[in-house]
mmCIF file of C-alpha atoms in Angstrom:
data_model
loop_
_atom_site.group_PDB
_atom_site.id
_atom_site.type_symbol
_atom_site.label_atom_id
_atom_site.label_comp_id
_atom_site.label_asym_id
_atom_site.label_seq_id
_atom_site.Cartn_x
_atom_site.Cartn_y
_atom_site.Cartn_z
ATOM 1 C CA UNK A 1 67.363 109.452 121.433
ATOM 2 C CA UNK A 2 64.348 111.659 121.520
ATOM 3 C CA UNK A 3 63.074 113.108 118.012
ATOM 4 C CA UNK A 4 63.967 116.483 117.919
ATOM 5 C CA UNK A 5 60.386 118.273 117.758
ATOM 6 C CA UNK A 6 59.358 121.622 116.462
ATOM 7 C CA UNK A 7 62.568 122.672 114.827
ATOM 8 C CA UNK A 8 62.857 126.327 114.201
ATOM 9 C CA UNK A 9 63.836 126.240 110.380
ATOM 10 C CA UNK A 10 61.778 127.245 107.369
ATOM 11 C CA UNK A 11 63.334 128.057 103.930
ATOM 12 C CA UNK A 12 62.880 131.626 102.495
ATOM 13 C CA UNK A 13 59.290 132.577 101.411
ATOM 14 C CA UNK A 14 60.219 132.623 97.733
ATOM 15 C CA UNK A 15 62.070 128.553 98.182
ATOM 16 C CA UNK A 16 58.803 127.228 99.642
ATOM 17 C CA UNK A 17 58.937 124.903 96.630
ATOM 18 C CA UNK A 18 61.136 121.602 97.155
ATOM 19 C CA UNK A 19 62.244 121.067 93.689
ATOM 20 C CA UNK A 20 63.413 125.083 93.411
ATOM 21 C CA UNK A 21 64.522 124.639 96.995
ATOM 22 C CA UNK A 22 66.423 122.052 96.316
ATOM 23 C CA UNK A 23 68.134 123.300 93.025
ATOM 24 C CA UNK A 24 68.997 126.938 94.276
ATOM 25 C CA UNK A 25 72.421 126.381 96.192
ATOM 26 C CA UNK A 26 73.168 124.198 93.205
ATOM 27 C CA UNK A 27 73.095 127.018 90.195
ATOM 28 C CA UNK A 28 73.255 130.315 92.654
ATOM 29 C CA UNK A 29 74.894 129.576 95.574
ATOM 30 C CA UNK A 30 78.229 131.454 95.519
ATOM 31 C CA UNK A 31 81.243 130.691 97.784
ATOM 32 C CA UNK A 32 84.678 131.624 97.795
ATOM 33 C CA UNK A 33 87.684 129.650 96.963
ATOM 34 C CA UNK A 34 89.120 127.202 99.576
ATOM 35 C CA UNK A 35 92.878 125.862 98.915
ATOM 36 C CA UNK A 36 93.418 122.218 99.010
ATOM 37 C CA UNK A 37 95.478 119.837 98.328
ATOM 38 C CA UNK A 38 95.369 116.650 96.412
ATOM 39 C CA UNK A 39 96.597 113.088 97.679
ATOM 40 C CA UNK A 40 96.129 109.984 96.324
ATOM 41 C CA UNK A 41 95.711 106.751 97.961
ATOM 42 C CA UNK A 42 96.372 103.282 96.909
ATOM 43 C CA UNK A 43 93.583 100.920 98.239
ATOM 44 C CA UNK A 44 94.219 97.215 98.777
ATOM 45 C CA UNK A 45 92.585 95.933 95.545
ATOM 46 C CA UNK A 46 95.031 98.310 93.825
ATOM 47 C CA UNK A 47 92.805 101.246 92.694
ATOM 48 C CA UNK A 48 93.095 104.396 94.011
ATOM 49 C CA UNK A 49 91.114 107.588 95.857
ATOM 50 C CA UNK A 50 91.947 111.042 95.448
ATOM 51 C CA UNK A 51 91.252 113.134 98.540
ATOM 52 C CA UNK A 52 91.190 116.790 98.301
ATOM 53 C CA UNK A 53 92.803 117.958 101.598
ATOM 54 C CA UNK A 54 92.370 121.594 103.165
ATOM 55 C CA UNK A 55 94.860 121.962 106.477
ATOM 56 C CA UNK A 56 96.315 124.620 108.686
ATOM 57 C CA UNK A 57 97.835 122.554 111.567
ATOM 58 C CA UNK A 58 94.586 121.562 113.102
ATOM 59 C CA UNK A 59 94.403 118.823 115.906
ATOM 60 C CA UNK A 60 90.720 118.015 114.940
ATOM 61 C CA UNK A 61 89.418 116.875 110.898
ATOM 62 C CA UNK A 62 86.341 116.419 109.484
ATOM 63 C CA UNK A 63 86.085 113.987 106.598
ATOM 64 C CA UNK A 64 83.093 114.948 104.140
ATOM 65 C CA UNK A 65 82.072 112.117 101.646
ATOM 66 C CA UNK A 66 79.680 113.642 98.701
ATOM 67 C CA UNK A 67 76.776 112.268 97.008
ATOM 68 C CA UNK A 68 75.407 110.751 94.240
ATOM 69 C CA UNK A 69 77.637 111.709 91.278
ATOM 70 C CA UNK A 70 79.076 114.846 93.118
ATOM 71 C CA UNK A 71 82.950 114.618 94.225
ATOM 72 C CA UNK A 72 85.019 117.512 96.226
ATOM 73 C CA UNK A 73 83.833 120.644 94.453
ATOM 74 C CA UNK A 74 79.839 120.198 94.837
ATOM 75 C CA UNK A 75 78.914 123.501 96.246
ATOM 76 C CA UNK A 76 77.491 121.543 99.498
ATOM 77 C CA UNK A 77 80.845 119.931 99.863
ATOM 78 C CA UNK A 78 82.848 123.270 99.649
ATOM 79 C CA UNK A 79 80.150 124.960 101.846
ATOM 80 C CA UNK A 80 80.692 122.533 105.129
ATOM 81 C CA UNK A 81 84.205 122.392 104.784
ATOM 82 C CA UNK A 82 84.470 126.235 105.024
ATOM 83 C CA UNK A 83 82.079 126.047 107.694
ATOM 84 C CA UNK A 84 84.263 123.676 109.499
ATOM 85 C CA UNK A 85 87.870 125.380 108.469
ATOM 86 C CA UNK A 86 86.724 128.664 109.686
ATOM 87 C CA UNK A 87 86.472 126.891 113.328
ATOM 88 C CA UNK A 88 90.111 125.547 113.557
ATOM 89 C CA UNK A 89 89.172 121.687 111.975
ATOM 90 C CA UNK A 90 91.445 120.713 109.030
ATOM 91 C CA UNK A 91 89.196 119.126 106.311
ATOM 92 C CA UNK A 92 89.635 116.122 104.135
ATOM 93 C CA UNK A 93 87.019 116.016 100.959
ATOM 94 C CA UNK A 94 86.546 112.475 99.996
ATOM 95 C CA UNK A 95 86.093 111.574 96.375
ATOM 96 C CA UNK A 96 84.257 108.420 95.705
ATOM 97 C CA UNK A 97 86.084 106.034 93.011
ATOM 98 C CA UNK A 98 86.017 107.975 89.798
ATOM 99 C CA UNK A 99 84.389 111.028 90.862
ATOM 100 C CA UNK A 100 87.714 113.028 91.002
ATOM 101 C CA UNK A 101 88.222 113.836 87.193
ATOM 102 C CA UNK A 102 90.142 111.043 86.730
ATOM 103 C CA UNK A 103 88.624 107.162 85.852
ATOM 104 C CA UNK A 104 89.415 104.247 88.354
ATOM 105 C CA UNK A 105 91.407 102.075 87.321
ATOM 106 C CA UNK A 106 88.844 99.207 87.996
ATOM 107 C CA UNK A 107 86.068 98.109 86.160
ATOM 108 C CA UNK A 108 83.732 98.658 89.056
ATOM 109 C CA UNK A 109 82.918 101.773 90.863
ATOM 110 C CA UNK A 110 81.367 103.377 93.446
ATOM 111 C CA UNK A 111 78.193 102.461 95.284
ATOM 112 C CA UNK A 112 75.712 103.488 97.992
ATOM 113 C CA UNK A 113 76.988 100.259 100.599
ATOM 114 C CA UNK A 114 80.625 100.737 99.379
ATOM 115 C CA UNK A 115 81.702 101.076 102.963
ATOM 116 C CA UNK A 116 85.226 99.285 102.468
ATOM 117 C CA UNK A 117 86.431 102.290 100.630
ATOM 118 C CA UNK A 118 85.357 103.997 103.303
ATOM 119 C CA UNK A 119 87.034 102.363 106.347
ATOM 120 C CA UNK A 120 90.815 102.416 104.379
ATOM 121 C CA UNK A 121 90.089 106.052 103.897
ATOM 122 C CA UNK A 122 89.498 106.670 107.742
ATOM 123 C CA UNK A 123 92.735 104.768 108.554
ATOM 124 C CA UNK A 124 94.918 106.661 106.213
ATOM 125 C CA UNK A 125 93.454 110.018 108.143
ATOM 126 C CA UNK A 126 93.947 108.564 111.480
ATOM 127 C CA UNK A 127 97.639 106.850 110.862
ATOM 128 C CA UNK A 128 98.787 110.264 109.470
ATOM 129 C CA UNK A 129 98.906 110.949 113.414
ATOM 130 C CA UNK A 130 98.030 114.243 112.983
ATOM 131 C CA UNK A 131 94.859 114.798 114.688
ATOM 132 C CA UNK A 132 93.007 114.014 117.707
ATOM 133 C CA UNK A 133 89.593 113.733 117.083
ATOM 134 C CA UNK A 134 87.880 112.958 113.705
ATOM 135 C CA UNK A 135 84.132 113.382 112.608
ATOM 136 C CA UNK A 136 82.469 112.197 109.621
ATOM 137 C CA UNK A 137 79.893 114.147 107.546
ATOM 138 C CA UNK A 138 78.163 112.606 104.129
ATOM 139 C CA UNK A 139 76.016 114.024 101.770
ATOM 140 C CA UNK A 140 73.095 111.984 100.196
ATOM 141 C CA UNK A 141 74.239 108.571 98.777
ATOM 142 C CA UNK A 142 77.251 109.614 100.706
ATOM 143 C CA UNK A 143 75.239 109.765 103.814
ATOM 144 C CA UNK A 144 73.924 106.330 103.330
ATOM 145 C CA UNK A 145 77.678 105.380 103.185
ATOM 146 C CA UNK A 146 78.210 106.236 106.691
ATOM 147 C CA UNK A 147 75.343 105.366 107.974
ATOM 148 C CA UNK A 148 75.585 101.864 106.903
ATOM 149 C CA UNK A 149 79.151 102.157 108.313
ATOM 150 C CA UNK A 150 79.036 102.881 111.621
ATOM 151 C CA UNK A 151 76.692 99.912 111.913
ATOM 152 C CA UNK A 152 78.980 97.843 110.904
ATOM 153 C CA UNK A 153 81.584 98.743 112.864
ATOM 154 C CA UNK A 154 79.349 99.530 115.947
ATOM 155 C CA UNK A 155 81.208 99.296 119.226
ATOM 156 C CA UNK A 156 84.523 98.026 117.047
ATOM 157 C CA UNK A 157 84.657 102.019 115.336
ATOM 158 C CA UNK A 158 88.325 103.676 115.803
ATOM 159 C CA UNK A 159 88.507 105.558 119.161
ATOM 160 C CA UNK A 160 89.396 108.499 117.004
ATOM 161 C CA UNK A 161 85.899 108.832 115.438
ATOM 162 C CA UNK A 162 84.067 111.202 117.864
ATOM 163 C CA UNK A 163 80.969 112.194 115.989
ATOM 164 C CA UNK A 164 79.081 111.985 112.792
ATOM 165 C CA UNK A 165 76.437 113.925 110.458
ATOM 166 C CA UNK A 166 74.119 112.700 107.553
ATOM 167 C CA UNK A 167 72.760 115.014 105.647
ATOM 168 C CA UNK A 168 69.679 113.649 103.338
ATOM 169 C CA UNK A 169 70.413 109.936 103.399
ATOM 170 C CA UNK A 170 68.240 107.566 101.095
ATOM 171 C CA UNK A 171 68.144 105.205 103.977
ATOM 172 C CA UNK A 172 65.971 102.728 101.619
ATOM 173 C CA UNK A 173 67.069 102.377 98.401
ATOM 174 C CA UNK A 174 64.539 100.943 97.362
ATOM 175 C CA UNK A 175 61.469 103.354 98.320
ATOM 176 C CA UNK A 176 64.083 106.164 97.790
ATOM 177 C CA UNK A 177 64.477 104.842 94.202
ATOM 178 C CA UNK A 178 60.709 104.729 93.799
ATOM 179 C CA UNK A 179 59.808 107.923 94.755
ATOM 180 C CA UNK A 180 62.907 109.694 93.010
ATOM 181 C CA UNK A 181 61.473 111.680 89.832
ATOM 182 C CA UNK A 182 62.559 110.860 86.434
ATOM 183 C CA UNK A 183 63.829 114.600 85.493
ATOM 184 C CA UNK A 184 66.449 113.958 88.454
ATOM 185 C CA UNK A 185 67.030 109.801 87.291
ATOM 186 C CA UNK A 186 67.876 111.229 83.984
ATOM 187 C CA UNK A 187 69.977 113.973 85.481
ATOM 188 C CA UNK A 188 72.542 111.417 86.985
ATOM 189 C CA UNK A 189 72.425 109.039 84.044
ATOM 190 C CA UNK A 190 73.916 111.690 81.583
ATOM 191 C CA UNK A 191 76.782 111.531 83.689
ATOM 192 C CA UNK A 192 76.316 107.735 84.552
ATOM 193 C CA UNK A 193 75.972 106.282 81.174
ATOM 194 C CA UNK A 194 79.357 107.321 79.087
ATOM 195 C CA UNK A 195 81.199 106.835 82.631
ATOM 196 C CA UNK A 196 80.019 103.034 81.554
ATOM 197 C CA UNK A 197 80.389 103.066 77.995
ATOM 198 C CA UNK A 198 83.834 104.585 78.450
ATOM 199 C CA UNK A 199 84.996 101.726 81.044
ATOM 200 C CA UNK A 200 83.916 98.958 78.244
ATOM 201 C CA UNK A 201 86.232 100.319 75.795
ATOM 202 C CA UNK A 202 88.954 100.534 78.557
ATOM 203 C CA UNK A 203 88.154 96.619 80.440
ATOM 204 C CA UNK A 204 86.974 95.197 76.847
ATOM 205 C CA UNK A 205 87.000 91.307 79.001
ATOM 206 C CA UNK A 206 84.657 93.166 81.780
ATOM 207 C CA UNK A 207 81.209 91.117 82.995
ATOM 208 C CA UNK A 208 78.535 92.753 80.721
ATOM 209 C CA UNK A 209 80.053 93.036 77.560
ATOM 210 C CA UNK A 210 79.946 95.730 75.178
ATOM 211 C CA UNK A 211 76.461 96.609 74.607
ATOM 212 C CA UNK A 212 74.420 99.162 77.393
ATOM 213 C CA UNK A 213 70.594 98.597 76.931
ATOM 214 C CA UNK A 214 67.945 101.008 76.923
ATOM 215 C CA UNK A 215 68.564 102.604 80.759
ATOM 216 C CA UNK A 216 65.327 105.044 81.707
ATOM 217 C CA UNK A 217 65.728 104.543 85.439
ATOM 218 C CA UNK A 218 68.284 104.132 88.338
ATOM 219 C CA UNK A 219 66.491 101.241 89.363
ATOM 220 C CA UNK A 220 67.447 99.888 85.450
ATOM 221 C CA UNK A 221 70.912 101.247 85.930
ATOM 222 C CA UNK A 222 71.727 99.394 89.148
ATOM 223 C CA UNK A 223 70.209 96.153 87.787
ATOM 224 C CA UNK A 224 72.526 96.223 85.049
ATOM 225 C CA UNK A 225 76.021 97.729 86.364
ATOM 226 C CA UNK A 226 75.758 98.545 90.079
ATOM 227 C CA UNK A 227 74.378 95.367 91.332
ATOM 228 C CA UNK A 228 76.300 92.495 89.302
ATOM 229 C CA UNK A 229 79.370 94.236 89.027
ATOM 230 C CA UNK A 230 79.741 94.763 92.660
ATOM 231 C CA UNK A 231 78.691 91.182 93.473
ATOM 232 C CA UNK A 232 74.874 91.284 93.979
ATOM 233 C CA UNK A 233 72.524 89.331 93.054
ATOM 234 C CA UNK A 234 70.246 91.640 91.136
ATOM 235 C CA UNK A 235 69.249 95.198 92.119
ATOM 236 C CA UNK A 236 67.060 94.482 94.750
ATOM 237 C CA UNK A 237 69.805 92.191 96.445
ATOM 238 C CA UNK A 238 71.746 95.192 96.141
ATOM 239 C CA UNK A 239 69.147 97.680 97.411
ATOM 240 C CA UNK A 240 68.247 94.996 100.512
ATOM 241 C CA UNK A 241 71.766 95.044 101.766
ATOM 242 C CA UNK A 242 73.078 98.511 101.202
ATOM 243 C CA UNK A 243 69.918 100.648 102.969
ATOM 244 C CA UNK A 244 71.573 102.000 105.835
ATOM 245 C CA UNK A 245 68.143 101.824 107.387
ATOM 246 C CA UNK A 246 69.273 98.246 108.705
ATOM 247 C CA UNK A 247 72.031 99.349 110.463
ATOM 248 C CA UNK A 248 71.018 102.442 112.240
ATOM 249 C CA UNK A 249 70.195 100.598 115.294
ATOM 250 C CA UNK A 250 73.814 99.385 115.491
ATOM 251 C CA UNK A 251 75.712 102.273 115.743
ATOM 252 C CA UNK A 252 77.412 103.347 118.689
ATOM 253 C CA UNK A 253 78.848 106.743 117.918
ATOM 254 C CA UNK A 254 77.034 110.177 118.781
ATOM 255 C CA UNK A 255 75.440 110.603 115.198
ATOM 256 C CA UNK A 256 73.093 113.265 113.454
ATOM 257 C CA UNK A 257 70.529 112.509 110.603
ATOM 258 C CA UNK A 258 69.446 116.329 108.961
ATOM 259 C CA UNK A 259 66.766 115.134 106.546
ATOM 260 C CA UNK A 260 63.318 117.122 105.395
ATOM 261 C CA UNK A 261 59.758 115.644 104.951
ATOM 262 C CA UNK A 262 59.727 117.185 101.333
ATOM 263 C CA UNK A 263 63.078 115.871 100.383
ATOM 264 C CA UNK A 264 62.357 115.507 96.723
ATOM 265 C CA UNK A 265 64.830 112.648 96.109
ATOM 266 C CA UNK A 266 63.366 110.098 98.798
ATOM 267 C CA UNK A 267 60.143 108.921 100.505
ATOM 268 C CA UNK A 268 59.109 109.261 103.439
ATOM 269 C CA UNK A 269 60.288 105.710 104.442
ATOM 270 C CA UNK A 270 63.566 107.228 104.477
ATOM 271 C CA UNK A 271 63.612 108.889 107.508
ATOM 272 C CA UNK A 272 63.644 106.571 110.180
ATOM 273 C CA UNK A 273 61.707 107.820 113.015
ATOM 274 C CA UNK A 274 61.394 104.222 114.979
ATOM 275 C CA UNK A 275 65.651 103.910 114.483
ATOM 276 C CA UNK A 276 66.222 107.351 116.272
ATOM 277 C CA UNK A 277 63.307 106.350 119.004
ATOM 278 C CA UNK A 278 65.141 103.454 119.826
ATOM 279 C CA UNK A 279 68.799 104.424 119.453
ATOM 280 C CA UNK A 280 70.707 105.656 122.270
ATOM 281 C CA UNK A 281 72.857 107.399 120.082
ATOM 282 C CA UNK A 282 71.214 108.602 116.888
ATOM 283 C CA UNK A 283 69.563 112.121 116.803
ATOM 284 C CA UNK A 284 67.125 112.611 114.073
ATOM 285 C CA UNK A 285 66.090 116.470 113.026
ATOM 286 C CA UNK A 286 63.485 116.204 110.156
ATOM 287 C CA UNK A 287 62.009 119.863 109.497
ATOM 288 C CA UNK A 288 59.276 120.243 107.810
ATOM 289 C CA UNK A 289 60.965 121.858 104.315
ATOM 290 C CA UNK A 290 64.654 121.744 103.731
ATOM 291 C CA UNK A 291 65.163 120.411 100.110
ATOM 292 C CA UNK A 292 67.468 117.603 99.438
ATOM 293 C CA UNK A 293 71.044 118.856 100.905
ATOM 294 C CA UNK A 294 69.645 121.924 100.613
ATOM 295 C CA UNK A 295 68.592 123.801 103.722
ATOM 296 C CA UNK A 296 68.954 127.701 102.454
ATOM 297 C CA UNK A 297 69.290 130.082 104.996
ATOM 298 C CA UNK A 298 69.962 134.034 104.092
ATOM 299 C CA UNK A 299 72.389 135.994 106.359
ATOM 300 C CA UNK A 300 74.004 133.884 108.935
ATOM 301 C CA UNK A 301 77.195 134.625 107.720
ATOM 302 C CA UNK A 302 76.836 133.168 104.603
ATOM 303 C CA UNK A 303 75.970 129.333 106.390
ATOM 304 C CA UNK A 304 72.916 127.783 105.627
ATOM 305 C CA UNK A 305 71.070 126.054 108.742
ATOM 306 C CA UNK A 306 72.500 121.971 108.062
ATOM 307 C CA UNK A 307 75.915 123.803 108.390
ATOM 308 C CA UNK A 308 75.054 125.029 110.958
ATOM 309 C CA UNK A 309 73.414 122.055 112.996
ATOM 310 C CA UNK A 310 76.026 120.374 111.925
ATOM 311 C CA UNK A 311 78.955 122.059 113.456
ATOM 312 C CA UNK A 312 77.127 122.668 116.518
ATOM 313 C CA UNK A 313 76.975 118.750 116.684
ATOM 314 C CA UNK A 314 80.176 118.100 115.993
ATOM 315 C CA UNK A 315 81.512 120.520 118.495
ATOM 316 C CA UNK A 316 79.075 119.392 121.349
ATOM 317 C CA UNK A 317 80.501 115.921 120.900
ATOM 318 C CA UNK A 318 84.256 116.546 120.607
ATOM 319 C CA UNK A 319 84.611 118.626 123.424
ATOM 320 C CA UNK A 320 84.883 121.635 121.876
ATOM 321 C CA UNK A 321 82.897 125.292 122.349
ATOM 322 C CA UNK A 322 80.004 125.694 120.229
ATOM 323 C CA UNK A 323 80.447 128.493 118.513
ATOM 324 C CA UNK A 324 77.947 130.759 117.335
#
């Protein structure tokens, strides 16, 4: 599909900065509440998924999948799904394997190509046989997720799945990895490290032992855990694979990519321009400024613009009016 050119979004004057841009929704972005409920699945290797699960009778759902370290309550997560609820969808917030307040019960985790997780998650929405039409929205590493999804299942994907939005996807690991900044590496490995430390004392016989080296990097991180643990062979293996980049070109579902050039967290290889030339089906919209899942927009009802573009999208593609 063509490139969507000269998109009419720029951040407020005082958020021209990417890193403030990108932290603002994060510390002052206030919502209100949104009632859910939790359900827990049981997935095949005998672990388990809690999905936080907002409904009012709705024949349409939107299934959001977080990012990197985030789970249902991440202020982007809670802002699309009220964006969504407030246009008759019912919403079901994904939380990755251990990201719900409670531990796995498995050694191993979470990862940016987990797409099996993924794909039982979808079924369990679909053979609830409540809805009509799903679409699929990710966030980040969460983004990558689906994108590397839908390729795989290209012209095989459920007839339910209408429509899908990434929002900031690393699509290479690797060069996102690279250009990632170490205040935000060492950001997610406060949270990363004990998760680890805390699963040796619980699976003493596990892979790597008992001792954690010196981790200063994600890169280091996914060499050590990510990458042997979820059966690669070393973290660029892991990184090679899992880049959704290598997939784009397979999938056969209307999908939207919302990324900005001065996305803090990747490089500019991650945006693939040539993928969305070449697709028939993927749209690309790459402003200029926008943060990392970030996107601040004043008034507007509260929305910021992704929200926005990505209702629109969904709504376009299932049929629906646009509403505005």
């Amino acid at each position: 599909m063509p490139i969507f050119e000269d998109i009419p979004y720029q951040p407020p004057l005082l958020l021209n900065n990417r890193h403030l841009h990108s932290a603002f929704p994060v510390f002052f972005r206030q919502l209100p509440p949104l009632a859910y409920n939790r359900e827990k699945i049981i997935l095949r290797d005998g672990d388990f998924i809690d999905l936080d699960v907002t409904s009012a009778g709705n024949e349409k759902v939107v299934l959001l999948i977080h990012g990197f370290e985030g789970n249902s309550q991440s202020v982007y997560m809670r802002a699309m799904a009220q964006v969504f609820f407030k246009r008759r969808w019912d919403v079901v917030s994904m939380n990755l394997r251990g990201c719900s307040g409670e531990a796995n019960h498995l050694f191993r985790s979470y990862h940016s190509g987990e797409t099996g997780d993924l794909h039982e998650v979808i079924e369990y929405v679909i053979n609830k046989k409540k809805y009509t039409q799903v679409t699929l929205v990710g966030f980040s590493l969460g983004a990558n997720i689906l994108l590397k999804y839908l390729g795989e299942q290209g012209v095989g994907i459920n007839d339910y799945v209408k429509a899908s939005i990434a929002v900031s996807a690393p699509c290479d690991l690797d060069k996102a990895e690279q250009g990632l900044h170490s205040v935000y590496a060492h950001w997610f490995l406060k949270s990363l490290i004990p998760k680890i430390k805390e699963k040796m004392k619980v699976h003493p016989n596990n892979i790597l032992g008992s001792y954690i080296p010196k981790i200063k990097s994600i890169r280091e991180f996914d060499d050590f855990y990510t990458a042997p643990v979820h059966g690669y062979n070393g973290v660029d293996d892991y990184y090679a694979q899992c880049s959704s980049i290598h997939f784009i070109s397979k999938i056969k579902i209307p999908t939207l990519l919302l990324s900005a050039e001065d996305d803090p967290f990747l490089a500019p290889e991650c945006i693939p321009y040539n993928a969305a030339e070449r697709s028939e089906y993927f749209f690309l919209m790459s402003p200029k400024k926008g943060g990392h899942v970030a996107f601040v927009q004043f008034g507007q009802q509260g929305e910021y613009w992704a929200e926005k573009e990505a209702i629109k999208f969904a709504e376009k593609y299932t049929g629906a009016t646009i509403y505005h």
